[in-house]
Coordinates of C-alpha atoms and ligand atoms in Angstrom, one line a residue:
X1 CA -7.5 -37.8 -171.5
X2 CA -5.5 -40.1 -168.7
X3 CA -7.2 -42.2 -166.0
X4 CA -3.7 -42.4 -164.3
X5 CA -0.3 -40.6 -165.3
X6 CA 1.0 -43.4 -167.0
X7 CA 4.0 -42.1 -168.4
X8 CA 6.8 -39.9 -167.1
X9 CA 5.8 -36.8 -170.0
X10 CA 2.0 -37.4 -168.6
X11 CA 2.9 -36.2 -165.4
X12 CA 1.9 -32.4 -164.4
X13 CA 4.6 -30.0 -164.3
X14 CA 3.8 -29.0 -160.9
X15 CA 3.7 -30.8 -157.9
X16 CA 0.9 -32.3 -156.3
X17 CA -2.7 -33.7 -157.4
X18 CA -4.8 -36.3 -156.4
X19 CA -5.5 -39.9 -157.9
X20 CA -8.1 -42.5 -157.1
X21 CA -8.3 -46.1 -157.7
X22 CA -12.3 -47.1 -157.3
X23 CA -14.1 -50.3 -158.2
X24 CA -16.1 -53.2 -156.4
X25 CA -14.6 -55.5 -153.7
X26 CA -11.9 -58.1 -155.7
X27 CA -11.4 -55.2 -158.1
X28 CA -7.8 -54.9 -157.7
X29 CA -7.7 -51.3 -155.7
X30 CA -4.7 -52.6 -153.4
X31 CA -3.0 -54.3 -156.0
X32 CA -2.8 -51.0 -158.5
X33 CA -2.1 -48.7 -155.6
X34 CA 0.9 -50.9 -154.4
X35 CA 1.9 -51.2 -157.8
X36 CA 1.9 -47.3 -158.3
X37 CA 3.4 -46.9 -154.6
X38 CA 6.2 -49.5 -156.0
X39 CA 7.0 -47.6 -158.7
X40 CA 7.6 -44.2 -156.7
X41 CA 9.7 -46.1 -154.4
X42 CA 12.0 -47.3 -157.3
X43 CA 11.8 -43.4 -158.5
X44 CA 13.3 -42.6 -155.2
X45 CA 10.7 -40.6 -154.1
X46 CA 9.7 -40.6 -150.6
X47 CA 6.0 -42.9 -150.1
X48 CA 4.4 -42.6 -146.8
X49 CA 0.9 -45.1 -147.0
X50 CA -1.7 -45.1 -144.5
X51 CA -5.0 -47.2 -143.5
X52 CA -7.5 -46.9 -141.3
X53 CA -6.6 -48.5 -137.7
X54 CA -10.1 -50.8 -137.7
X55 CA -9.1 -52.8 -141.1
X56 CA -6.7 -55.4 -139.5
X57 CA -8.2 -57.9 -141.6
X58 CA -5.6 -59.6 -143.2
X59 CA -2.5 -57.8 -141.2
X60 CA -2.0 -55.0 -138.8
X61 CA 0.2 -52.5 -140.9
X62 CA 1.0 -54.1 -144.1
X63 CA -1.7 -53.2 -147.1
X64 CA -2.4 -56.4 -148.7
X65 CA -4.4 -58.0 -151.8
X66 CA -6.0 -61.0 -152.4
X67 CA -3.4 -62.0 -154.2
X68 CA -1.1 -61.3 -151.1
X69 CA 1.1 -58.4 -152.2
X70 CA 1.5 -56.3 -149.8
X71 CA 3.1 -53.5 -148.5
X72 CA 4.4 -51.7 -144.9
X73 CA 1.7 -48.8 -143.6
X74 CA 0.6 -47.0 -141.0
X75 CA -2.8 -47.6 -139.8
X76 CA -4.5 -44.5 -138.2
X77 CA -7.8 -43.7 -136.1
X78 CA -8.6 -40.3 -138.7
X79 CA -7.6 -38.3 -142.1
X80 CA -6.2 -35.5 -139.2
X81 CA -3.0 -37.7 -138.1
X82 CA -2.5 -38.4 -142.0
X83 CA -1.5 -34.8 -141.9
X84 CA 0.8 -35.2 -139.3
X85 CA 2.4 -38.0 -139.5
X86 CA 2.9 -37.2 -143.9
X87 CA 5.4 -34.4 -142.5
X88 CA 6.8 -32.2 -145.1
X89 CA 9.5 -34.0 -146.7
X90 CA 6.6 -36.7 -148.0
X91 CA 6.3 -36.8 -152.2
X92 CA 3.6 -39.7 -152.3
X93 CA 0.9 -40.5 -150.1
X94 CA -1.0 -43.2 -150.1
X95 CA -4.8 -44.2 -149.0
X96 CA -5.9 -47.6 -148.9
X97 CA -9.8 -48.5 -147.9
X98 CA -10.5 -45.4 -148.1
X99 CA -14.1 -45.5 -147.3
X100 CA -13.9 -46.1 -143.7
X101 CA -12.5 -42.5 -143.5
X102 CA -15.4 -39.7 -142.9
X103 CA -15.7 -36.7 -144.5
X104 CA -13.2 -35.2 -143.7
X105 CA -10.4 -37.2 -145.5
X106 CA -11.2 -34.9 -148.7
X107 CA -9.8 -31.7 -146.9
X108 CA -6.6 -33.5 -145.6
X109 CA -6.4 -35.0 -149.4
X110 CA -6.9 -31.6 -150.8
X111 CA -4.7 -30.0 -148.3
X112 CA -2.0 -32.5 -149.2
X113 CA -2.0 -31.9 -152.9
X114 CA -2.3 -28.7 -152.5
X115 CA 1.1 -28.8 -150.8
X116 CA 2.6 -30.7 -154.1
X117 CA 2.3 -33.9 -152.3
X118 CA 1.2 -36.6 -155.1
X119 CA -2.2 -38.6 -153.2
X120 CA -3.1 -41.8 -154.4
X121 CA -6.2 -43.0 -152.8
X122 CA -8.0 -46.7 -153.1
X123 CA -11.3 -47.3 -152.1
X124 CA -14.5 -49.1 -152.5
X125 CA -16.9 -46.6 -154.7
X126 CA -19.8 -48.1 -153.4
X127 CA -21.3 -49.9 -150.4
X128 CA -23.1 -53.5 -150.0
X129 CA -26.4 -51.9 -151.5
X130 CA -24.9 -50.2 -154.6
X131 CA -24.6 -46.5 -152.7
X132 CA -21.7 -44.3 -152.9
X133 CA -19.7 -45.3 -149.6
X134 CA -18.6 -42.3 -147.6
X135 CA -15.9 -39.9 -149.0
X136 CA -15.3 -41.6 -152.1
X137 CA -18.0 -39.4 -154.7
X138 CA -16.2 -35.8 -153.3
X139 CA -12.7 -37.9 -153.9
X140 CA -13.9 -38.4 -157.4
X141 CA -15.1 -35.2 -158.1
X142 CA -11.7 -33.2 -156.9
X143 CA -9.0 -36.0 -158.5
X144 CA -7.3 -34.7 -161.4
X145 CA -7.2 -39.1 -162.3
X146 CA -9.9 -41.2 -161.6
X147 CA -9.2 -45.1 -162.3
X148 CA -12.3 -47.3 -161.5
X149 CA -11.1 -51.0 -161.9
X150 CA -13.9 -54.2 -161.9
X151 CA -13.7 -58.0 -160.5
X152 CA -15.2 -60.9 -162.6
X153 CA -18.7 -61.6 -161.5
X154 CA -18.7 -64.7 -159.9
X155 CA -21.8 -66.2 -161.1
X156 CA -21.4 -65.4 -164.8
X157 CA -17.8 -64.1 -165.7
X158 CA -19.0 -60.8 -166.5
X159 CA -17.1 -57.5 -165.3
X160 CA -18.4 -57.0 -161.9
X161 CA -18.7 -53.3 -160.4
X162 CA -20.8 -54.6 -157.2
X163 CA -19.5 -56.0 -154.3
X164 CA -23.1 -57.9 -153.4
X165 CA -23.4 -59.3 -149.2
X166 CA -23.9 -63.0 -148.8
X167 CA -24.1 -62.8 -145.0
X168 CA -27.6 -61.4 -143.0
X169 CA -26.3 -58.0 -141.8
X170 CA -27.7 -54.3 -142.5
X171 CA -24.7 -52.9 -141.3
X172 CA -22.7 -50.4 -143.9
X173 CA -19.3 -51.3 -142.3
X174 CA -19.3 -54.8 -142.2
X175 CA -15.2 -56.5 -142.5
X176 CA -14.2 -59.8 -143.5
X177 CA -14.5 -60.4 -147.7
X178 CA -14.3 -63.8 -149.1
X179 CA -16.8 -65.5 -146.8
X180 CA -18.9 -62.2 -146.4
X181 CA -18.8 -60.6 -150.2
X182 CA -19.0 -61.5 -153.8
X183 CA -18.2 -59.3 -157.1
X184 CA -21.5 -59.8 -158.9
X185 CA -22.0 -57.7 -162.1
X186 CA -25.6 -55.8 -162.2
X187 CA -28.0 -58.3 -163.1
X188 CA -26.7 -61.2 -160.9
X189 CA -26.2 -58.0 -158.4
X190 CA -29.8 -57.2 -158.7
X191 CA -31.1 -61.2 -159.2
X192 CA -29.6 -61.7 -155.6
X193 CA -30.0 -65.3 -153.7
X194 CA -32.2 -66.1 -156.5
X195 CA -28.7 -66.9 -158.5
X196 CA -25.5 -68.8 -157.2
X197 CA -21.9 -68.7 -157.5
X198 CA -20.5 -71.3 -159.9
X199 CA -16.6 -72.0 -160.5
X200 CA -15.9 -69.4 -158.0
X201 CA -11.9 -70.6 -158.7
X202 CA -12.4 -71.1 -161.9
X203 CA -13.4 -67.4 -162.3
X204 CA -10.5 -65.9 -160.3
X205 CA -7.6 -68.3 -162.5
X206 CA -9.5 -67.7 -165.8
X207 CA -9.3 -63.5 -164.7
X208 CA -5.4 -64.1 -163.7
X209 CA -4.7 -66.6 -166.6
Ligands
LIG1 P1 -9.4 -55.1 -154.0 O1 -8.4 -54.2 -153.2 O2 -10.1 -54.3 -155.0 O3 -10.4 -55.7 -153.0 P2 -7.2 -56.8 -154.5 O4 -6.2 -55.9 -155.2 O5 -6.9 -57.0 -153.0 O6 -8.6 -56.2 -154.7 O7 -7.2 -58.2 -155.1 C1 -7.4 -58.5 -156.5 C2 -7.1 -59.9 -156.7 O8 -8.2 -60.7 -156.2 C3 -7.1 -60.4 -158.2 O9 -5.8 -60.3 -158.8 C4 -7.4 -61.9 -158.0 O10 -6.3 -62.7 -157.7 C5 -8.3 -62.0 -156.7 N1 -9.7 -62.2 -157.0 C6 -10.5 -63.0 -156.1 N2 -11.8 -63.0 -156.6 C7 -11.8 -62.2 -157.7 C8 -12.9 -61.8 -158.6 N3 -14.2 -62.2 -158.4 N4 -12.6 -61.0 -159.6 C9 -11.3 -60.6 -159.8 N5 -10.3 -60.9 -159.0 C10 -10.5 -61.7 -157.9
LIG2 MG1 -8.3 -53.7 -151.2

């Protein structure tokens, strides 16, 4: 079993399927999509990678990490102009934040692959409260390669699968990370304000180093 085609012989045969890259804010999505988007590039193949137009956090159209790779995209209002603007020439589309998207985005996903276009789609698998965030469980379901990837909890060092709110808001979409989020593993997820961040850097270089 593959979470991701890692090797050229673990490809399909045919064309087109669909990928997804899930995990807790700080998880590295972005930095495992643009290193898979990298790779198709140096394949040759043609990479067309969209956003959705209200995440200009850190740029307008680049993708970027916290780490600050990044990579040129196309931000757009719904999954609809995805389909247009991917054309027919496209071999690899990619989806970063993908849970701002509604609904729909599994159609034009499906629709894609379907059409031998290879989809690789990043996005936050749950929401502030630990519930699935918007398309993301039927993204799971219909991927032929899930990958769910975890940040350090930043109160204990743990793996972290939660991305827990340390600002007063009871909003779903709520933007801005490092001063509104923190990767917290369950039981520091669950302990909440009751438990603090310590060595917040010293988390993040011991995860790097
Ligand atoms: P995501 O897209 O999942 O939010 P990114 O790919 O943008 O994540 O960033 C991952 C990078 O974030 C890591 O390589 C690391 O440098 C940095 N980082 C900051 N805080 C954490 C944390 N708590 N756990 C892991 N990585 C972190
Ligand atoms: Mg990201």
């Amino acid at each position: 079993m593959f979470t991701e085609p890692r090797r050229h012989a673990d490809f399909p045969r045919h064309r087109g399927w669909l990928e997804v890259i899930c995990g807790s804010m700080f998880s590295g999505k972005t930095e495992e999509l643009i290193r898979r988007l990298t790779r198709a590039r140096i394949a040759r193949q043609r990479v067309e990678i969209f956003k959705p137009a209200l995440d200009t956090r850190y740029h307008a159209q680049d993708v970027v990490s916290h780490n600050q790779n990044s990579i040129r995209s196309t931000p757009v209002q719904s999954p609809a102009e995805i389909l247009l603007l991917a054309g027919g020439s496209t071999d690899v589309v990619g989806i970063d934040e993908a849970q701002f998207f509604d609904e729909s985005l599994v159609d034009v996903c499906r629709q894609l692959a379907d059409n031998g276009v290879r989809v690789i789609v990043a996005g936050l698998d749950m929401d502030y409260r630990g519930r699935p965030f918007g398309p993301l469980p039927a993204l799971l379901a219909t991927a032929e390669f899930v990958t769910k990837v975890h940040a350090v909890c930043v109160c204990c060092g743990e793996l972290a699968a939660y991305s827990y709110r340390i600002v007063a808001s009871e909003k779903q979409v709520l933007l801005g990370e490092t001063d509104s989020y923190e990767a917290r593993c369950r039981p520091c997820f669950l302990a909440g304000d009751s438990i603090k961040v310590v060595h917040k850097e010293q988390l993040t270089m011991n995860k790097e180093g």
